Coordinates of C-alpha atoms in Angstrom, one line a residue:
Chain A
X475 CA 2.7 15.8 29.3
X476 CA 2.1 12.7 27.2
X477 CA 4.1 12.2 23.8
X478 CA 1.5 10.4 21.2
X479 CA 1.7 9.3 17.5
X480 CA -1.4 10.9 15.8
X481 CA -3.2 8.4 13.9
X482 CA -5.8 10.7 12.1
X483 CA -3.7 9.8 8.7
X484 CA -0.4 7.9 7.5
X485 CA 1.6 11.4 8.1
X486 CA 2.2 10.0 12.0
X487 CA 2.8 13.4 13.6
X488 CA 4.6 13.0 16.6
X489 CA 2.3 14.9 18.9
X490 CA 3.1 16.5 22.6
X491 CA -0.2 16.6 24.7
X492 CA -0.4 18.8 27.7
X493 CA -2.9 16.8 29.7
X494 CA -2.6 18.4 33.3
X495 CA -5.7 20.2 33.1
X496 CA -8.6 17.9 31.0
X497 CA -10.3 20.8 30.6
X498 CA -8.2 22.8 28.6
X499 CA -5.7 20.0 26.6
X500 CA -2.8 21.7 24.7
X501 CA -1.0 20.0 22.1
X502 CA 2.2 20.5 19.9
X503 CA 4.0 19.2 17.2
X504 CA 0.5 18.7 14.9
X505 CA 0.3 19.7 11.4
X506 CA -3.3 20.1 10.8
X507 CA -6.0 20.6 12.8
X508 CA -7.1 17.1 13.2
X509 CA -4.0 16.4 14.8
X510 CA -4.8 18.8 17.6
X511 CA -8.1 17.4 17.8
X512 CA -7.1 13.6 18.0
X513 CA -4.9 14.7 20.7
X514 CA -6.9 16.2 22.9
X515 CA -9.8 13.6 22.2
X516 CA -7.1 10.8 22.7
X517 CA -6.5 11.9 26.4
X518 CA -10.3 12.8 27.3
X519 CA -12.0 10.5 25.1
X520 CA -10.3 8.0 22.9
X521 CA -12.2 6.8 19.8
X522 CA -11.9 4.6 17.0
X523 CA -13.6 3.5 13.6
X524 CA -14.3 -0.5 13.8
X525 CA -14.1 -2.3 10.8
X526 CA -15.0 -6.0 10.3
X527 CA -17.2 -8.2 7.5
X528 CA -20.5 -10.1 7.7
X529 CA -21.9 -12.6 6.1
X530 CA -23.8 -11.9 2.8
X531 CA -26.7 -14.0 1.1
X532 CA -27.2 -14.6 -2.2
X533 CA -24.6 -12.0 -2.8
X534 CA -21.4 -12.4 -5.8
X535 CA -19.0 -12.5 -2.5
X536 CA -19.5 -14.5 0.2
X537 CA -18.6 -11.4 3.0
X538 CA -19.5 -8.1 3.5
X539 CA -16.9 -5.2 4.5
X540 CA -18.8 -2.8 7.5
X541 CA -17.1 0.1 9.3
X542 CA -18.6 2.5 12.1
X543 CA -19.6 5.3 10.3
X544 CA -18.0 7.5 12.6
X545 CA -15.3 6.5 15.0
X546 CA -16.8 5.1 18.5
X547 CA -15.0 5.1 21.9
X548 CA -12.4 3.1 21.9
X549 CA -13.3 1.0 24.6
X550 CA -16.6 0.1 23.0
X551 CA -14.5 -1.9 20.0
X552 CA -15.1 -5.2 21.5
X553 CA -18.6 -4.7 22.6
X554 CA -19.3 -3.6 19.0
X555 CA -18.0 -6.1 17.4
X556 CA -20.0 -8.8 19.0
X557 CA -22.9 -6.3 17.8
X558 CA -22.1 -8.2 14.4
X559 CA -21.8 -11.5 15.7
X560 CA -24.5 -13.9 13.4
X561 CA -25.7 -10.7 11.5
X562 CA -26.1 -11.8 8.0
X563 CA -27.3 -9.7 5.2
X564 CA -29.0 -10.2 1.9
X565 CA -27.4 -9.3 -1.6
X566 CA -27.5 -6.5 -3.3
X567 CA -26.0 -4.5 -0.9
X568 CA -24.5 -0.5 -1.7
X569 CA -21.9 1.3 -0.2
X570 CA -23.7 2.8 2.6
X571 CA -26.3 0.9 3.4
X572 CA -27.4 0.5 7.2
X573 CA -25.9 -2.9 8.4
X574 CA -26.7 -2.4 12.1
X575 CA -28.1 0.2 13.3
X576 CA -27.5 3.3 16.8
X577 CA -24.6 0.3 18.1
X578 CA -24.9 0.1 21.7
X579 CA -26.8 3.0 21.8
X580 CA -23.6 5.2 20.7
X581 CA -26.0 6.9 18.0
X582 CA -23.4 5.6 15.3
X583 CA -24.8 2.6 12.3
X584 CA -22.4 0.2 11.0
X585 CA -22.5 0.6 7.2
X586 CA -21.6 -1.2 4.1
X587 CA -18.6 -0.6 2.3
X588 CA -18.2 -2.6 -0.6
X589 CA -21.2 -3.5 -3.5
X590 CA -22.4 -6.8 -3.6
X591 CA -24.5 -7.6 -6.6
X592 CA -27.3 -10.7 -6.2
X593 CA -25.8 -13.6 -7.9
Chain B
X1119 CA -4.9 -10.9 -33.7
X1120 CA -6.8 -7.8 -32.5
X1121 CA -5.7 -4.3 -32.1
X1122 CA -5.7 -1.7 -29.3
X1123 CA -4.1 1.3 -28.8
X1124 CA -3.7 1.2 -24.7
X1125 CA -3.8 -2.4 -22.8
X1126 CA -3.3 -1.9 -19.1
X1127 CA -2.8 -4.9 -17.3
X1128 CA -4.2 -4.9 -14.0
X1129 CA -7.5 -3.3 -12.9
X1130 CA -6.4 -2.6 -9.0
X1131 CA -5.8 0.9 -8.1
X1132 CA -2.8 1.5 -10.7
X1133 CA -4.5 0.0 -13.5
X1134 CA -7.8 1.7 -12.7
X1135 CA -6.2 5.4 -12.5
X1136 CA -4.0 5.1 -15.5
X1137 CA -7.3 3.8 -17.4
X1138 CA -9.1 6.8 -16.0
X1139 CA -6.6 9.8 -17.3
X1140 CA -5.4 7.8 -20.1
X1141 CA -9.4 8.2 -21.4
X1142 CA -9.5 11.9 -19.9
X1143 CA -6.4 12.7 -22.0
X1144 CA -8.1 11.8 -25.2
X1145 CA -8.0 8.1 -25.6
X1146 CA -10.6 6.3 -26.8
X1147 CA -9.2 3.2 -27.4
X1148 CA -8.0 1.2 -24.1
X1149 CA -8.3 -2.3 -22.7
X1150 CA -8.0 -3.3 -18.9
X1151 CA -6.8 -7.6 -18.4
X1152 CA -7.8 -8.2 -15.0
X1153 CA -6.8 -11.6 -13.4
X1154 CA -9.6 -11.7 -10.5
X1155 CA -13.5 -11.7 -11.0
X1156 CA -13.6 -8.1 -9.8
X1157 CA -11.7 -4.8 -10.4
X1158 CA -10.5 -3.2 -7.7
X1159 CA -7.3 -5.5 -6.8
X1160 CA -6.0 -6.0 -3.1
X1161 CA -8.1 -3.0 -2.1
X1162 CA -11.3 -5.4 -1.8
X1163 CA -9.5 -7.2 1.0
X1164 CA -8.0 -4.6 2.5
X1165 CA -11.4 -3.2 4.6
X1166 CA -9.5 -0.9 7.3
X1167 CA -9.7 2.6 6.6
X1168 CA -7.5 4.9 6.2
X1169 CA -7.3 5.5 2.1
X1170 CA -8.0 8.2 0.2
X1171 CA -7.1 11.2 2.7
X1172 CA -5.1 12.9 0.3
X1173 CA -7.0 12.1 -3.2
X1174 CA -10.3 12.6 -1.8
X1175 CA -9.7 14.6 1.4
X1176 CA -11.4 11.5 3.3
X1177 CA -10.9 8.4 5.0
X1178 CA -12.2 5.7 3.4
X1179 CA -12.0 1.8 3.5
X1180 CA -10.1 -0.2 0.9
X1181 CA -13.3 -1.2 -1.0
X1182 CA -14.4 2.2 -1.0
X1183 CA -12.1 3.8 -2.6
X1184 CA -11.8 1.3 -5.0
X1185 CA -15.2 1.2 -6.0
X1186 CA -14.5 5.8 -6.8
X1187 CA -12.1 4.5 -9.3
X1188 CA -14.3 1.6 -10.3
X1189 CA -17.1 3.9 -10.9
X1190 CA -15.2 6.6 -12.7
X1191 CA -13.8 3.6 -15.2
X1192 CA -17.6 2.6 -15.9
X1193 CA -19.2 6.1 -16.1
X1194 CA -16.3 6.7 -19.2
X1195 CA -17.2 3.2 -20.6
X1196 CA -13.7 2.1 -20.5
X1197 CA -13.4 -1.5 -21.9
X1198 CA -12.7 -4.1 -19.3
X1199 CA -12.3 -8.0 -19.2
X1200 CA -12.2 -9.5 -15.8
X1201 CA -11.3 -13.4 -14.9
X1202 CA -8.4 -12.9 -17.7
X1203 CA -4.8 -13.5 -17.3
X1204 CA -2.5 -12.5 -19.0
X1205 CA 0.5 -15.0 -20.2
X1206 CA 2.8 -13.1 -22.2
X1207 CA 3.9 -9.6 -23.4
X1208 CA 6.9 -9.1 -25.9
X1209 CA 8.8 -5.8 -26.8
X1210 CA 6.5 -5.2 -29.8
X1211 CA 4.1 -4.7 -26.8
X1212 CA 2.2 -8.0 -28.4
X1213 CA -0.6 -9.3 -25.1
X1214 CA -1.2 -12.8 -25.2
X1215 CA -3.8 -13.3 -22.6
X1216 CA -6.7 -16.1 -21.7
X1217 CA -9.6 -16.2 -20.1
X1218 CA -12.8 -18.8 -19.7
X1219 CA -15.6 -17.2 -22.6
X1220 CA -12.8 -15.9 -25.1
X1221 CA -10.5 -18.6 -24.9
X1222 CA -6.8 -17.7 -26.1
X1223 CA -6.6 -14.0 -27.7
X1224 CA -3.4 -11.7 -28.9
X1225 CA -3.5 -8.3 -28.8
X1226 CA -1.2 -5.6 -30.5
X1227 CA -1.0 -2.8 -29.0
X1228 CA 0.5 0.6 -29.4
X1229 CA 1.4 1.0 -25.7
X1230 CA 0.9 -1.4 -22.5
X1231 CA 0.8 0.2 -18.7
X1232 CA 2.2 -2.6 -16.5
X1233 CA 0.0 -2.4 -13.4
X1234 CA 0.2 -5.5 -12.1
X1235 CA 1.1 -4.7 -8.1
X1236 CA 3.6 -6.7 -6.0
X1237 CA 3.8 -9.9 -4.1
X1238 CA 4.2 -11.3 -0.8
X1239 CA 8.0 -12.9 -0.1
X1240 CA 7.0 -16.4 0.9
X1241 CA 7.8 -18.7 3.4
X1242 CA 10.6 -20.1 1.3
X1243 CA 12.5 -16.8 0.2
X1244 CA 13.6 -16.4 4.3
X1245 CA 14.4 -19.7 4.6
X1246 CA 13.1 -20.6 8.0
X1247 CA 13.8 -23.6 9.6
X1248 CA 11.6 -26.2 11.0
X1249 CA 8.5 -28.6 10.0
X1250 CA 6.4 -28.0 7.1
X1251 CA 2.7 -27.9 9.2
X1252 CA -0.8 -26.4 8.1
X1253 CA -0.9 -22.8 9.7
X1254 CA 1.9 -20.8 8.1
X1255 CA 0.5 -18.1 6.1
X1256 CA 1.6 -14.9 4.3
X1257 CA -0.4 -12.1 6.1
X1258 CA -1.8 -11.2 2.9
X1259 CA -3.4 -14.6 2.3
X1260 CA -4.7 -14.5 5.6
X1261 CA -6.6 -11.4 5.0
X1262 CA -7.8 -12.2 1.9
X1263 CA -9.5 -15.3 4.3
X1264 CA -11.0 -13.4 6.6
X1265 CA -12.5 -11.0 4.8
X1266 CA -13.3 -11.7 1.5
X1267 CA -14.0 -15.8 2.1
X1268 CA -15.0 -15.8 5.7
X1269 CA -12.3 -18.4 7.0
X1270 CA -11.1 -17.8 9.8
X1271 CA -7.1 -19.1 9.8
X1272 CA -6.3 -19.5 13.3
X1273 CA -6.0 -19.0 17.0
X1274 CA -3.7 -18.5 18.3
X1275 CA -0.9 -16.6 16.5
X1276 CA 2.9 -15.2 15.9
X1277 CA 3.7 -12.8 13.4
X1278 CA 7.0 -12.2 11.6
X1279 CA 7.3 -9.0 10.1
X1280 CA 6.1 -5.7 11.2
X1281 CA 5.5 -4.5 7.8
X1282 CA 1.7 -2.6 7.4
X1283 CA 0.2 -6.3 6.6
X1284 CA 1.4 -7.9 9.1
X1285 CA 0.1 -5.1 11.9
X1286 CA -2.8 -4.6 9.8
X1287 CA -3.3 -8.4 10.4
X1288 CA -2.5 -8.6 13.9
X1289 CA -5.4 -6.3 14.5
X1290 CA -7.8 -8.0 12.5
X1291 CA -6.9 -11.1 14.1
X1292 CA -7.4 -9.9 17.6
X1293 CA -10.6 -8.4 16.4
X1294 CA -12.2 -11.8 15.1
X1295 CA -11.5 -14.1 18.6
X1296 CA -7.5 -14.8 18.0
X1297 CA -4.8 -13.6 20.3
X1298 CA -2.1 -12.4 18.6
X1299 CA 1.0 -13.2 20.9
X1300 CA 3.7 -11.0 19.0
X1301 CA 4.5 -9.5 16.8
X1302 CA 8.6 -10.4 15.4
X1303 CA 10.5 -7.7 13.8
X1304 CA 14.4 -8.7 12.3
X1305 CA 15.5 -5.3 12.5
X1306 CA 15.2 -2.7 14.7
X1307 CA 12.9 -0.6 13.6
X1308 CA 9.6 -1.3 11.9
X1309 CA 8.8 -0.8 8.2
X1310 CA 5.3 -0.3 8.6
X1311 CA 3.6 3.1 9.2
X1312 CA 4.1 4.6 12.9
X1313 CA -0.5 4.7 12.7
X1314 CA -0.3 1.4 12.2
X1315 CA 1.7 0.4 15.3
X1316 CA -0.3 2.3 17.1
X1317 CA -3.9 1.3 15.9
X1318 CA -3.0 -2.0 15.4
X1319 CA -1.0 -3.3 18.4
X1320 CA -0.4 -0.2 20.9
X1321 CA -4.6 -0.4 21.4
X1322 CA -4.5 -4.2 22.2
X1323 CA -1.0 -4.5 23.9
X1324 CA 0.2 -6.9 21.7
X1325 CA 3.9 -6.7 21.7
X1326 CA 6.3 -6.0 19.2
X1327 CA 10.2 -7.7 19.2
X1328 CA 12.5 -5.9 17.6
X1329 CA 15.8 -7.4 16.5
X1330 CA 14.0 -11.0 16.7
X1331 CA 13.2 -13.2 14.4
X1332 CA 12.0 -16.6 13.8
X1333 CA 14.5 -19.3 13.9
X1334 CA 12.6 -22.6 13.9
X1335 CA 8.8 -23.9 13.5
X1336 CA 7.7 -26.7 15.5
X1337 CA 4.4 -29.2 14.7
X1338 CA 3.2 -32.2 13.4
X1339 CA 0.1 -32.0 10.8
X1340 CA -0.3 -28.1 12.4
X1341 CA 2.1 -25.8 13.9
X1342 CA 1.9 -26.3 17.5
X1343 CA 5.0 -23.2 18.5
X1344 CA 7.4 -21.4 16.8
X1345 CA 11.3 -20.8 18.5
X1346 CA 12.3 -17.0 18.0
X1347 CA 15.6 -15.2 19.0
X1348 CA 17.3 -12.0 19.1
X1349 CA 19.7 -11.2 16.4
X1350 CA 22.9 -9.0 16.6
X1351 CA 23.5 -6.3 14.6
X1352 CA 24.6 -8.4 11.3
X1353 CA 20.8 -10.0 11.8
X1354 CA 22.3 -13.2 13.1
X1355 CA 20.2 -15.2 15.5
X1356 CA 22.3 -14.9 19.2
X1357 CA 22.7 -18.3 20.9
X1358 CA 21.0 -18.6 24.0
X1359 CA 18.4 -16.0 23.9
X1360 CA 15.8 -18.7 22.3
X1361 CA 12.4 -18.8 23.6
X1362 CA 9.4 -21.0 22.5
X1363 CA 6.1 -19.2 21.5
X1364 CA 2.6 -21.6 21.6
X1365 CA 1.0 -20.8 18.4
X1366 CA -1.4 -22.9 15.9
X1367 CA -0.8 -20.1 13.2
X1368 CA 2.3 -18.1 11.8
X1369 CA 1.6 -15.3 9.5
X1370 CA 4.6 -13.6 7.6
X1371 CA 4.6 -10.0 6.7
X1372 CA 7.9 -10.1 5.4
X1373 CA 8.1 -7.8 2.4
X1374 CA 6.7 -7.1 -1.0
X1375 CA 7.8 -7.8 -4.5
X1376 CA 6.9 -6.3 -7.8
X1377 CA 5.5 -8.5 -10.0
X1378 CA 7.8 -8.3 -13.0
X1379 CA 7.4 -12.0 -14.8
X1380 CA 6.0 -10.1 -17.9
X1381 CA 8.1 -7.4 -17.7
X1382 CA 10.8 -9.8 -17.9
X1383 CA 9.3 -11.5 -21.5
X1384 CA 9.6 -7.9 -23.0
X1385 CA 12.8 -7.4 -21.7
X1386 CA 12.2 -4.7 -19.7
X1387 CA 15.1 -3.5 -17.9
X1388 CA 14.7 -3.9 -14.1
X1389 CA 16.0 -2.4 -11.0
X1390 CA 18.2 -4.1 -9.0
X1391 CA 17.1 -1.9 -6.0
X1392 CA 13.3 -1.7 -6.3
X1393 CA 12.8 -4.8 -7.8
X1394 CA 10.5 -2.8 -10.7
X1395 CA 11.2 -1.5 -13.7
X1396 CA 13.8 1.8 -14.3
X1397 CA 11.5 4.4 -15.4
X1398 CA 11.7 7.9 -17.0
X1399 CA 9.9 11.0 -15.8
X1400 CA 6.7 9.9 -18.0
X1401 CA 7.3 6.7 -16.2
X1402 CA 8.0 4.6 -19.7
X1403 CA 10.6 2.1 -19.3
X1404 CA 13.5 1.1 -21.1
X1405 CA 11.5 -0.9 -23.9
X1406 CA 10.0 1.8 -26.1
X1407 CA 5.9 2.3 -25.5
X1408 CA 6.1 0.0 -22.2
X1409 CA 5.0 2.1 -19.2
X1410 CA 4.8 1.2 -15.7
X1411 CA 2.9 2.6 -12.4
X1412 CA 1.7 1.4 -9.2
X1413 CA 3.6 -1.4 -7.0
X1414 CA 5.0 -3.5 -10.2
X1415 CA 7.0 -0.4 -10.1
X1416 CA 8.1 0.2 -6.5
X1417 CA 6.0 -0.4 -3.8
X1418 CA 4.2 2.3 -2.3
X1419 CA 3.2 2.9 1.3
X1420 CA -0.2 4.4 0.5
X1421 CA -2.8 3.9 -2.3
X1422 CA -3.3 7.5 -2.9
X1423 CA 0.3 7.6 -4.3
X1424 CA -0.1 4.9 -6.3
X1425 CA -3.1 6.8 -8.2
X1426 CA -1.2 9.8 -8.5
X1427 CA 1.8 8.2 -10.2
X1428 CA -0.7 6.0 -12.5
X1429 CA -2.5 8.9 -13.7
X1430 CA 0.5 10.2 -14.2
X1431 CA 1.5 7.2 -16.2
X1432 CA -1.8 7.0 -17.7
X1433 CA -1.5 10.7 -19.4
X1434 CA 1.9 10.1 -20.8
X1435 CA 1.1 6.7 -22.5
X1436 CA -2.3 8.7 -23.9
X1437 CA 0.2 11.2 -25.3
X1438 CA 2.9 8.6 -26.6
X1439 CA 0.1 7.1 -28.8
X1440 CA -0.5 10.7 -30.2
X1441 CA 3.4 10.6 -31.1
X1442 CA 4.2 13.5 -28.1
X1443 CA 6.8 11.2 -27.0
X1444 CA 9.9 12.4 -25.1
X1445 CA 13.2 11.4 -27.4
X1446 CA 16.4 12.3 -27.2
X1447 CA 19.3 12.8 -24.1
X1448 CA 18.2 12.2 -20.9
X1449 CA 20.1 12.6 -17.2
X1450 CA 20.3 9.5 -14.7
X1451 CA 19.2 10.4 -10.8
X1452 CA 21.6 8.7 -8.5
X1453 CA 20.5 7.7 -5.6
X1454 CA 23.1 8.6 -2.7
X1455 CA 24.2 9.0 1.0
X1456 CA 21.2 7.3 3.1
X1457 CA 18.6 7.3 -0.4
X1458 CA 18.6 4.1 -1.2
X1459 CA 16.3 4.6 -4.4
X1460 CA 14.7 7.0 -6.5
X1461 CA 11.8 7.0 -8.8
X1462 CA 12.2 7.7 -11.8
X1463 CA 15.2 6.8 -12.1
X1464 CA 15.9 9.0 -15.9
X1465 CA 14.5 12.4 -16.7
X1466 CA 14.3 13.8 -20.0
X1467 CA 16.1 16.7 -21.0
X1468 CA 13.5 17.8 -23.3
X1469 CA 9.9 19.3 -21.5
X1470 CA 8.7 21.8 -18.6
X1471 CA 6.9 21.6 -16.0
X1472 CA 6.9 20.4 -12.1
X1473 CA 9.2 17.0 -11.3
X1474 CA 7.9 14.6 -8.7
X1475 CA 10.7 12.2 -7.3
X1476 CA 9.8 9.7 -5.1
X1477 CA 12.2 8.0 -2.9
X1478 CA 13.1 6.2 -0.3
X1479 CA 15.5 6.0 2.6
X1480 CA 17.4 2.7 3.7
X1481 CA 18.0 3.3 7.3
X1482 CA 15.7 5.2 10.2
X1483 CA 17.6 9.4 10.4
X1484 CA 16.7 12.3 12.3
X1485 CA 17.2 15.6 11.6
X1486 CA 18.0 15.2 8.2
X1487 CA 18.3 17.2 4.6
X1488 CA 17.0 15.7 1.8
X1489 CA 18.6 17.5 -0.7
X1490 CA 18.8 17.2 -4.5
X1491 CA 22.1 18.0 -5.6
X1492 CA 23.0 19.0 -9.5
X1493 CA 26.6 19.3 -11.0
X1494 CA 27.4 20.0 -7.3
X1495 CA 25.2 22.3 -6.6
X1496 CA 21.8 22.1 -4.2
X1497 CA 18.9 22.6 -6.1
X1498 CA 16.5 21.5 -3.5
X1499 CA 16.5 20.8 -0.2
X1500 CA 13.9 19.7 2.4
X1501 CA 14.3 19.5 6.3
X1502 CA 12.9 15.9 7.9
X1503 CA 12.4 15.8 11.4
X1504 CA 12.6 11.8 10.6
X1505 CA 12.9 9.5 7.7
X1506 CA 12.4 5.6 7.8
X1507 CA 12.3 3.0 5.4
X1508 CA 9.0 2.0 6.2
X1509 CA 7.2 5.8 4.6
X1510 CA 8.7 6.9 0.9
X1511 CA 9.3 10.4 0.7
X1512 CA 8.2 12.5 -2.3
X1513 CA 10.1 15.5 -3.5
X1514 CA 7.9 18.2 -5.8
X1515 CA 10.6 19.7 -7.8
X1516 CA 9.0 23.4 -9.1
X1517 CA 10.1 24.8 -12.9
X1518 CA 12.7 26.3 -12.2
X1519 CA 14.6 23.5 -10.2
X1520 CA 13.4 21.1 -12.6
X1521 CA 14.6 22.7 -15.4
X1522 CA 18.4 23.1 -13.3
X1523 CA 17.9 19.3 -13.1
X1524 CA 17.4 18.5 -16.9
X1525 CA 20.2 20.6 -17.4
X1526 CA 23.0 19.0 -15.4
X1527 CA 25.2 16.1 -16.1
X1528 CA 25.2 15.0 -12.7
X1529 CA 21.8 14.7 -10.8
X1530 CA 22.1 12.9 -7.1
X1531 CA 19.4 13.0 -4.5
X1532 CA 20.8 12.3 -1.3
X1533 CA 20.8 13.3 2.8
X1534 CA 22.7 15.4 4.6
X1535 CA 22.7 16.9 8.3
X1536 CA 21.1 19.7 9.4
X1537 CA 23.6 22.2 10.0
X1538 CA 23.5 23.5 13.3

């Protein structure tokens, strides 16, 4: 039995997480299905969203916000994040757009998340 | 001198929302003052995600929910004026603000939303002791470094306060090459949210002190360690339990602060508890047409609140310019028993409808009540597995219980134990 703090929003659910069997995960003390869904990932497979910035040309701002656009596992963070390392991109840039693209071969782009008009 | 029906001031998430259902409620006639080159406020620094899971049933970055509010401000062709600060309001909600292309202008106005968010406590409101070196930064400044100007502050790092910045920070840090050595909490429990501790320093083992703080800074040019020590339970260092920390960089996530310097010119009265202004139900304060939403109010734990209570705010003021203003008698909420404060703080008797009360606690309890109690009686009561000062609590009040509020002469919102 592990005792966990669900981190799928600010609620913080205190979760319990029946882990003796990986193959069929119980877990208690969730509100919402999410909950019992981080929980059981969280013992199989743990994942997380990265976000970081990167550098933006010609844009209004001199950074660009990026975040996975779905969560990746979590210890892939690190690996990820040298991904961006010396990635620069030019301005204008939307919400959305593909920064870099399948990282590490997880099938998941890091995207844009802020506009950034050309100066 | 111009005229305008609705100034806001600030375009962050507050001012934004208020603009938004102030426009959907029928007015025309509004005016955002934003200080920084771009509307969206501390949201465009703050590029974690985690916003916007109850007001759009996602989670989204800072910057990206910002730019939903930002978008639903242009596609209504709501009047904005960036790069302008404002320098003075007065009681006969006169603006005087400046900015680069218009120069000096005044504004009358028939009513001004205060949205103007919250500081960091700096550096000299803790009094710390020790050298005055390059690396000492408020969390929020550092952030705003990192991610919006791409400097990177430091190294190797301490951080005081556990509050969301400040494990937000420690995060961020760790992700761009620093190594965050600990985190340094005074009291025993942390005010951020329990996510946060989790995400932020339970993923990279960073460690978190409770009942420590920071008692002296050491370096010459640039901080080269910081001393902390435990404190007892009056929050007074305890001799001998010093221990040196190498560090180039000290970040302090030490608490928030409403901005109220304007407030103040208009003579708005202030809480002594929140540090914002003492608001009724349609969040007007005491100086007649002045409303205020948002952190400049009381600060908020998450962003989708603060839109909430500004669209709130932003309806009301819409409907004060038609004239529907609430007027006569109105009942005080006291905030008791574990509550250290309560939003808003007055409630007319006059109107229907539901009541939200938002509050929060000044101590961590478990197993708790939180009830709200009229001429004796319990109106309303909730059961809380936990309460901490770090989350605010809101309380929906339905009709009826609303109504029994308006009604009474003695309104308290308070804890209690779960009877067992």
């Amino acid at each position: 039995m592990r005792e966990m703090i669900c981190i799928c929003c600010p609620m913080g659910c205190r979760l319990m997480v029946d882990d003796s069997d990986l193959a069929d995960v119980k877990v208690s003390g969730n509100t919402c299905p999410r909950g019992a869904k981080y929980g059981k990932e969280e013992v199989v497979c743990p994942k997380r969203m990265v976000t970081s910035v990167v550098r933006v040309e010609g844009g209004d701002v001199a950074m660009l916000s990026v975040k996975t656009k779905d969560a990746i596992e979590k210890s892939k963070i690190f690996d990820a994040l040298d991904a961006l390392k010396g990635v620069s991109v030019n301005a204008p840039v939307k919400i959305g757009d593909v920064v870099v693209k399948d990282v590490l071969g997880t099938g998941v782009d890091f995207i844009a998340t802020k506009n950034v008009s050309a100066r | 001198m111009s005229k305008k029906n609705l100034i806001i001031i600030g375009g962050g998430p507050a001012g934004l929302a208020a603009a938004k259902s102030a426009y959907d409620a029928g007015e025309r006639d509004i005016l955002i003052l934003e200080r920084e080159d771009k509307l969206g406020g501390i949201l465009n620094q703050c590029i974690h995600n985690g916003f916007g899971l109850h007001t759009f049933k996602e989670e989204l970055t800072g910057p990206e929910y910002a730019s939903r509010y930002i978008d639903q401000v242009k596609e209504r062709g709501i009047e904005y004026k960036l790069g302008t600060t404002v320098l003075s309001i007065d009681k006969n909600k006169r603006v005087t603000c400046a900015n680069e292309k218009d120069g000096l202008q005044i504004y009358e106005a028939k009513a001004i939303i205060l949205a103007c968010g919250c500081r960091e406590r700096p550096r000299g409101a803790i009094n710390i002791a020790g050298c005055r070196a390059a690396g000492i930064f408020s969390a929020g400044t550092a952030q705003k470094l990192i991610n919006i100007d791409g400097y990177m502050p430091g190294k190797e790092v301490v951080i005081l306060g556990s509050g969301d910045i400040g494990l937000i920070m420690a995060r961020r840090m760790t992700f761009q090459g620093a190594k965050v050595k600990a985190v340094v909490e005074l009291m025993p429990y942390s005010s951020g949210l329990n996510r946060n501790i989790v995400q932020c320093l339970n993923d990279f083992d960073i460690p978190l002190m409770f009942s420590h703080t920071v008692v002296e800074i050491k370096g010459k040019g640039r901080v080269s360690s910081v001393v902390i020590a435990q404190v007892d339970a009056k929050l007074n260092p305890i001799k001998g339990t010093e221990q040196e920390i190498k560090c180039d960089t000290l970040l302090l996530s030490v608490g928030l602060l409403p901005e109220n310097e304007l407030s103040k010119m208009a003579d708005v009265n202030l809480s002594p508890v929140t540090g914002g202004a003492v608001v009724d139900d349609d969040m007007m304060t005491q100086t007649d047409g002045i409303f205020a939403c948002g952190n400049v109010l009381h600060v908020h734990d998450l962003v989708d609140f603060v839109s909430e209570e500004s669209e709130w705010a932003g309806k009301r003021a819409a409907a004060y310019i038609k004239g529907e203003k609430a007027s006569g008698e109105s009942v005080a909420i006291e905030a008791k028993d574990g509550v250290r404060y309560v939003v808003p703080q007055f409630v007319h008797r006059e109107g229907e409808g539901n009541l939200k009360l938002k509050m929060r606690v000044g101590n961590v309890f478990k197993n708790v009540r939180l009830c709200v109690v009229c001429d004796g009686g319990e109106v309303y009561s909730k059961k809380c597995m936990i309460v901490t000062p770090g989350e605010m609590e809101t309380i929906t009040l339905n009709e009826k219980q609303t109504r029994a509020l308006k009604n009474s002469k003695q309104a308290v919102v308070c804890l209690k134990a779960v009877e067992k």
